[in-house]
mmCIF file of C-alpha atoms in Angstrom:
data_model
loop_
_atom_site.group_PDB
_atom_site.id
_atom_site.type_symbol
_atom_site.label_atom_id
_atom_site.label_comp_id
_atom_site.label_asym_id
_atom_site.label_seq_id
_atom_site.Cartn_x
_atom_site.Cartn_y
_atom_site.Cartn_z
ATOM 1 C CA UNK A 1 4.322 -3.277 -204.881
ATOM 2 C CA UNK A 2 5.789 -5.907 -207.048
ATOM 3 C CA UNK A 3 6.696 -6.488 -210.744
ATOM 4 C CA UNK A 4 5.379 -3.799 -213.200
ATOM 5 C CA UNK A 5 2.806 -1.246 -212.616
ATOM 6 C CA UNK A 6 0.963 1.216 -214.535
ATOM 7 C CA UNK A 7 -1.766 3.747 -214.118
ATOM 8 C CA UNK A 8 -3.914 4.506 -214.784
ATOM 9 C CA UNK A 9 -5.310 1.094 -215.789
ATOM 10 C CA UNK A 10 -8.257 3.061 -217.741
ATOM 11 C CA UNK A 11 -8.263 6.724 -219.479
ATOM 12 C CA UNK A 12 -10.385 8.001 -221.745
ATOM 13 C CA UNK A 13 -9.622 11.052 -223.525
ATOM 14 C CA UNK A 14 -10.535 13.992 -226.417
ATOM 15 C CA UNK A 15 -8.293 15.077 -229.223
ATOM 16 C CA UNK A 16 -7.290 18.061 -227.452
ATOM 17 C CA UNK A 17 -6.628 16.540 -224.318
ATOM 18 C CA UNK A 18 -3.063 16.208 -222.952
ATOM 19 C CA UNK A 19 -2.602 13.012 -220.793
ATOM 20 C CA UNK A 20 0.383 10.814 -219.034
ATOM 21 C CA UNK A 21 1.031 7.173 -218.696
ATOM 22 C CA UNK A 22 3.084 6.153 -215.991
ATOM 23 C CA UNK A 23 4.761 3.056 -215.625
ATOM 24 C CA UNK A 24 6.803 1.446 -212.500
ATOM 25 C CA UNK A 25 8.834 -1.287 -212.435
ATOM 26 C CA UNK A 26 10.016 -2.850 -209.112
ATOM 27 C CA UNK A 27 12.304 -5.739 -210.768
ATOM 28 C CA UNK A 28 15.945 -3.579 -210.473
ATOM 29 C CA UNK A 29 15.647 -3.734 -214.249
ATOM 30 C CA UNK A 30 17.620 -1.279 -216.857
ATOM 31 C CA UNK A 31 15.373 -1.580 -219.816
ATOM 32 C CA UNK A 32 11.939 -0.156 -220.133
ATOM 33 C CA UNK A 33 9.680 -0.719 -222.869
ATOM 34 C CA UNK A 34 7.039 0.862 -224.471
ATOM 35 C CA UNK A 35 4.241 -1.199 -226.327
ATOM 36 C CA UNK A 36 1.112 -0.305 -228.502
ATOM 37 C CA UNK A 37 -2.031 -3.340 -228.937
ATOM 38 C CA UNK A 38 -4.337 -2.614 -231.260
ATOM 39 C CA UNK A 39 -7.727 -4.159 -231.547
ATOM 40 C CA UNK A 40 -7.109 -7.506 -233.179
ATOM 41 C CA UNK A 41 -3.236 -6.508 -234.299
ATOM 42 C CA UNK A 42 -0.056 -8.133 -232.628
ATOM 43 C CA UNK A 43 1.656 -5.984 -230.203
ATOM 44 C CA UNK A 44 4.120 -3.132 -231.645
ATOM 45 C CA UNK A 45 6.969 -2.028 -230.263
ATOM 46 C CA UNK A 46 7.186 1.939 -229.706
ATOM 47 C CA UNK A 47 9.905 2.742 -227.452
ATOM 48 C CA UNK A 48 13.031 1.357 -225.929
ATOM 49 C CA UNK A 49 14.789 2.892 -223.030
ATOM 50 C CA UNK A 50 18.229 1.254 -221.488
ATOM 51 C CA UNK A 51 20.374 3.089 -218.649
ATOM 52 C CA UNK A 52 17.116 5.895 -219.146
ATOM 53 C CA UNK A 53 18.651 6.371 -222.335
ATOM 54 C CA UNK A 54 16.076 6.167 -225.538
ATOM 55 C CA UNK A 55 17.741 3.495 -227.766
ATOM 56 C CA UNK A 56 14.779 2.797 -229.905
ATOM 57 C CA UNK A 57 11.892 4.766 -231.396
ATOM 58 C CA UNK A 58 9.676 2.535 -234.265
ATOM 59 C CA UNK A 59 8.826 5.194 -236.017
ATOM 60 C CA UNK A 60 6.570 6.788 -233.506
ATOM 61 C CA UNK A 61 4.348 9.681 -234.274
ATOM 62 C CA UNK A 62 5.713 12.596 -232.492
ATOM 63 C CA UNK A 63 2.315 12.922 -230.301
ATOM 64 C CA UNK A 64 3.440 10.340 -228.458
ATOM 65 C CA UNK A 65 6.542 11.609 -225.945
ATOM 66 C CA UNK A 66 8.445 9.071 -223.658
ATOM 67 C CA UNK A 67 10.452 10.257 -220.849
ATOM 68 C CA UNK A 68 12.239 8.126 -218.681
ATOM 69 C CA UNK A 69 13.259 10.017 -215.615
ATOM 70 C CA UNK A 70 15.398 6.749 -214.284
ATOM 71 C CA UNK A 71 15.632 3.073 -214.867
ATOM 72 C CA UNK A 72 12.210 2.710 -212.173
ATOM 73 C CA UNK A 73 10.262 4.905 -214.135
ATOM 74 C CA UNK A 74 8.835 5.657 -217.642
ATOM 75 C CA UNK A 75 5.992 7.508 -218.836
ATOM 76 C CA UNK A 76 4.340 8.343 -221.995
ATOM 77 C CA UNK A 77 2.826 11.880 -222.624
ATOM 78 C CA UNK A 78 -0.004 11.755 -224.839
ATOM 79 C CA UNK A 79 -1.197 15.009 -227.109
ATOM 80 C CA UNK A 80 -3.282 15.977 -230.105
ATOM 81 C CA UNK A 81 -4.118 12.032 -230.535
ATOM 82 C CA UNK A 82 -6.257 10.544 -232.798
ATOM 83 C CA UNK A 83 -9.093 8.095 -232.466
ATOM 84 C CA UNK A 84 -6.789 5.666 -234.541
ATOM 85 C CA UNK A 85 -4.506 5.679 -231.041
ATOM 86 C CA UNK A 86 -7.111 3.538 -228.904
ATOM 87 C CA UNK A 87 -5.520 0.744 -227.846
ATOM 88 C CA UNK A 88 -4.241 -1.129 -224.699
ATOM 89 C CA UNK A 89 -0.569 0.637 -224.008
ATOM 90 C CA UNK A 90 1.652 -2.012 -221.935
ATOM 91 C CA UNK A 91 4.716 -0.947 -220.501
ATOM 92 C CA UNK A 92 7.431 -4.130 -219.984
ATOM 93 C CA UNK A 93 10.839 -3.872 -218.310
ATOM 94 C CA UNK A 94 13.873 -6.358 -218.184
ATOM 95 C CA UNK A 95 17.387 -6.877 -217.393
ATOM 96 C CA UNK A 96 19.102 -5.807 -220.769
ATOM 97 C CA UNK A 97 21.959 -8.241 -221.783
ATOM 98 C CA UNK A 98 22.427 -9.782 -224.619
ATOM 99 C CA UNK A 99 20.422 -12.311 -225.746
ATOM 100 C CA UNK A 100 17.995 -12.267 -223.008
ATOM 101 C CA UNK A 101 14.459 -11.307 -223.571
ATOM 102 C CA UNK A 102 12.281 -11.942 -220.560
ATOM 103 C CA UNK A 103 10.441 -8.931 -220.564
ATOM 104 C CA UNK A 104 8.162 -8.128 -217.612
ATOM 105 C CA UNK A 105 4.802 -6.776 -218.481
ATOM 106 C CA UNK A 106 2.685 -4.361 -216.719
ATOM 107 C CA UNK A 107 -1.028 -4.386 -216.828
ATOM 108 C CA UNK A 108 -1.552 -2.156 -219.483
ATOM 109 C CA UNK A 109 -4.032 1.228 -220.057
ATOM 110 C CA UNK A 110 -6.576 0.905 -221.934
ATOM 111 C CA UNK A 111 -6.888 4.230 -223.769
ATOM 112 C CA UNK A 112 -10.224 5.312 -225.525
ATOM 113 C CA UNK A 113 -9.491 8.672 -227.481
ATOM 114 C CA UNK A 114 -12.778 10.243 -228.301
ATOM 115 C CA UNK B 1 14.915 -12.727 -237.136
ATOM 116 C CA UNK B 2 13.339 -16.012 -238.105
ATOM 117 C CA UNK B 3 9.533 -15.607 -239.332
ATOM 118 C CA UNK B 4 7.872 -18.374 -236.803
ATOM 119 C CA UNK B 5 4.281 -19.921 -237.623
ATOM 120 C CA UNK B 6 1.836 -21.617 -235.922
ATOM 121 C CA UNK B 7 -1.821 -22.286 -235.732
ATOM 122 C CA UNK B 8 -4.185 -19.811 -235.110
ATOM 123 C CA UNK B 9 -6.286 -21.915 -232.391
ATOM 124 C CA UNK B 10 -6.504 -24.722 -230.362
ATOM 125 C CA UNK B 11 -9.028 -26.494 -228.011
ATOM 126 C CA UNK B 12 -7.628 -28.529 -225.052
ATOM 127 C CA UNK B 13 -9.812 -30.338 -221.946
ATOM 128 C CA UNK B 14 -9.063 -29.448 -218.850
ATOM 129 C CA UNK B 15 -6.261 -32.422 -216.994
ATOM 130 C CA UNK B 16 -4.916 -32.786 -220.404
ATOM 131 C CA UNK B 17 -1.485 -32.145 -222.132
ATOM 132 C CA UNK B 18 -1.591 -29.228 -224.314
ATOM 133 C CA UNK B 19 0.686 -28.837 -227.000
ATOM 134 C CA UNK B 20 1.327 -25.960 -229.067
ATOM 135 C CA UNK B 21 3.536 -26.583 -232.255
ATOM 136 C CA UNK B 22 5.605 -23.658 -233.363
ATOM 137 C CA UNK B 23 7.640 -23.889 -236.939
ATOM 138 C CA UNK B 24 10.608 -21.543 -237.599
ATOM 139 C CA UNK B 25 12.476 -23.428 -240.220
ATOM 140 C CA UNK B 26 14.597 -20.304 -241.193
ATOM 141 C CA UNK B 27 16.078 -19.820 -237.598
ATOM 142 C CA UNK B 28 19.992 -19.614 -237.971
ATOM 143 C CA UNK B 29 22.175 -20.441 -235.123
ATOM 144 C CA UNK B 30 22.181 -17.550 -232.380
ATOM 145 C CA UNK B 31 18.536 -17.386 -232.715
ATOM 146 C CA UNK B 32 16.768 -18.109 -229.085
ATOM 147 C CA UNK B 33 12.912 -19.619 -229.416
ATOM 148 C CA UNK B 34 11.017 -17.823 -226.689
ATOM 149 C CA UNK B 35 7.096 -18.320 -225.238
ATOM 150 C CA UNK B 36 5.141 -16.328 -223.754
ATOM 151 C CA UNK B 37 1.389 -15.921 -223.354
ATOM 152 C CA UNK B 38 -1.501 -12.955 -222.693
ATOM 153 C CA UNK B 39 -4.793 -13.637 -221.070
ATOM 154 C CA UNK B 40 -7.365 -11.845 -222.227
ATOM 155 C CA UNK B 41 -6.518 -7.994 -221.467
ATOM 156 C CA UNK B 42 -3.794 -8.481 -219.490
ATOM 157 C CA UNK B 43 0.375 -7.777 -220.663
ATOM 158 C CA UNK B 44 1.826 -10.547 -222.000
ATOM 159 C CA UNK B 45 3.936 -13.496 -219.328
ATOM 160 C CA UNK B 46 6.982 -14.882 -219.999
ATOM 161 C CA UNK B 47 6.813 -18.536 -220.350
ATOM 162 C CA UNK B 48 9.994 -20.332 -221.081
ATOM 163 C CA UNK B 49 12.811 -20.190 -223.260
ATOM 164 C CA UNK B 50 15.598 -22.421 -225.437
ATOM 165 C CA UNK B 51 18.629 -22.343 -227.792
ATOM 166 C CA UNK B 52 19.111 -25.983 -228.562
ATOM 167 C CA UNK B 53 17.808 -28.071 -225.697
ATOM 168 C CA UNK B 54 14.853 -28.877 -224.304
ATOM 169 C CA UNK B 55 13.646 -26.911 -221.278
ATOM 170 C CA UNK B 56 11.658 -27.540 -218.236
ATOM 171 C CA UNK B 57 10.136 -24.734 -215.547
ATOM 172 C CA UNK B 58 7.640 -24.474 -213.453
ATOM 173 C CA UNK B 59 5.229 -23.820 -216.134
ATOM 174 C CA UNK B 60 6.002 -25.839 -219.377
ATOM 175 C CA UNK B 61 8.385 -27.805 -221.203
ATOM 176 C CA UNK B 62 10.157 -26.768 -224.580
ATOM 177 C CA UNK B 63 10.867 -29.305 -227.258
ATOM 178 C CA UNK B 64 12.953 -27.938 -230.067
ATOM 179 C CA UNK B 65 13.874 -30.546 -232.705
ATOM 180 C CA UNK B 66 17.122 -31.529 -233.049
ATOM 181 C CA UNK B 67 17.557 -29.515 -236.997
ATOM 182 C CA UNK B 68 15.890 -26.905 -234.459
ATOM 183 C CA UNK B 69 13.002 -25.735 -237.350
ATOM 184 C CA UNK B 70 10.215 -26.481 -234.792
ATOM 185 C CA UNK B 71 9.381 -26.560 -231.729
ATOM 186 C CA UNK B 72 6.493 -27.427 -229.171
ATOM 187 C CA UNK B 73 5.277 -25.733 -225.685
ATOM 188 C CA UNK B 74 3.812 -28.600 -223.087
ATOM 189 C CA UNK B 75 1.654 -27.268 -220.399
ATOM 190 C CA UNK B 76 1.384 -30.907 -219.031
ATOM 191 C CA UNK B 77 -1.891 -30.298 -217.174
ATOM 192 C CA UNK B 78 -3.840 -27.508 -218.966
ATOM 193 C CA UNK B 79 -6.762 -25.475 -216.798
ATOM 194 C CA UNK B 80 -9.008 -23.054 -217.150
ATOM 195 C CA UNK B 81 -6.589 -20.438 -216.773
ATOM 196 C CA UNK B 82 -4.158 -21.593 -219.277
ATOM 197 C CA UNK B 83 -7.197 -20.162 -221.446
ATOM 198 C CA UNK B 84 -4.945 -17.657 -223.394
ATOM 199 C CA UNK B 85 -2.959 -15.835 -226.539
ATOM 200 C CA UNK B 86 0.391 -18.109 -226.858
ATOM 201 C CA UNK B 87 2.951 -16.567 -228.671
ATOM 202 C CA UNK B 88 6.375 -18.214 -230.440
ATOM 203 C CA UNK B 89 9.211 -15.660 -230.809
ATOM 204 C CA UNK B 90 12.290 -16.419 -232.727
ATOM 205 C CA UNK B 91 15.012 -13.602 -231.706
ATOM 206 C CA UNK B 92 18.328 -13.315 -232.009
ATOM 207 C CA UNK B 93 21.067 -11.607 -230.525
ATOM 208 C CA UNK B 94 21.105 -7.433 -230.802
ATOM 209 C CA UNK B 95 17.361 -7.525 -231.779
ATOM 210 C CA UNK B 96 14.114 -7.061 -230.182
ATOM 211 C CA UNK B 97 10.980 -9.264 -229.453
ATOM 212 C CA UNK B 98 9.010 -8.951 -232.268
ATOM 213 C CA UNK B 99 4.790 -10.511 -231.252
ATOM 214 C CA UNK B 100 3.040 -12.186 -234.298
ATOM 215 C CA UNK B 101 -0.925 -13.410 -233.955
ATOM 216 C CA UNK B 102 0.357 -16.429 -231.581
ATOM 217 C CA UNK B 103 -2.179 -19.706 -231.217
ATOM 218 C CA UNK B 104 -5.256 -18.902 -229.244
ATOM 219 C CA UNK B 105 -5.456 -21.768 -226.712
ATOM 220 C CA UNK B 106 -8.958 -22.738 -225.670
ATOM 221 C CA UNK B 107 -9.200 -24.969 -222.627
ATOM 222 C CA UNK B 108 -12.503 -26.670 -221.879
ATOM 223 C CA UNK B 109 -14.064 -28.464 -219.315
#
């Protein structure tokens, strides 16, 4: 496995469902990002993890939990969401320093809540 | 960071040049111009990046103006699979990469 991986690439899910999205980065990376696309809206930044510690949280509802178990790993636990929350999730990694930004994107899950 | 602007589409043959114009005329001095693109459904690829001089990879060339409040992407041979979201990030230091609407690139046959 190479680069940035997440599953699952598809999930569809009720309000009352609890779900995980996992994301794997190969690149020997120490940030991890969390990103939310909208239909037709620019990407958002959600959640920012360096060294697995969170350093960044834009004001993310608090049905959406990151954990970062290391710097090769990241998930985001999903509960209670709304239909408002479909959207293609893409997880992105990179080497944090300053004043670099090449961020490494997975392929995204595209999340249908129904 | 600097607010950057471009055009929301563009059409380009196939063979040809395509150039993407990007304008950030409020970018201050620490302020990096970064590319990168997303094809339909897929996370967004790093493309290139530049401070103050032009820049060559394997994919595309960056021209930034020498008063540095533009700048333009070349993919010098444009296919079908250039076909994509192209977006022109102005970030400084400290700060994170913030994704506008980019320039839908269109290449044709």
């Amino acid at each position: 496995e190479t680069g940035v991986t997440q599953t699952p690439r598809h999930l569809v899910m009720g309000m009352t469902n609890k779900k995980s999205l996992k994301c794997e980065q190969h690149l020997g990376h120490n940030a991890m990002y969390w990103y939310k696309q909208s239909a037709k809206k620019p990407l958002e930044l959600m959640f920012v993890y360096n060294f697995k510690e969170q350093t960044e949280n834009n004001s993310v509802p608090s049905r959406f939990s990151p954990e970062c178990p290391n710097s090769s790993h990241l998930f985001l636990h999903l509960h209670t969401l709304q239909p408002e929350d479909s959207a293609l999730y893409l997880c992105a990694s990179s080497q944090e320093l300053a004043g670099v930004y090449e961020q490494y994107f997975g392929p995204g899950t595209r999340l249908t809540v129904t | 960071d600097a607010k950057t602007t471009q055009p929301p589409s563009m059409d380009c043959a196939e063979g040809r040049a395509a150039n993407l114009p990007c304008n950030h005329s409020t970018i201050s001095g620490n302020e990096y111009v970064y590319w990168y693109r997303q094809i339909h459904s897929q996370g967004p690829q790093y493309i290139i990046h530049g401070l103050k001089n032009n820049e060559t990879n394997e994919m595309a060339s960056l021209i930034i103006t020498e008063d540095r409040k533009s700048s333009t992407l070349i993919l010098p041979h444009a296919t079908l699979r250039d076909t994509a979201v192209y977006y022109c990030i102005a970030v400084g230091t400290a700060s994170k990469l913030t994704f506008g609407t980019g320039t839908r690139l269109q290449v044709t046959l």
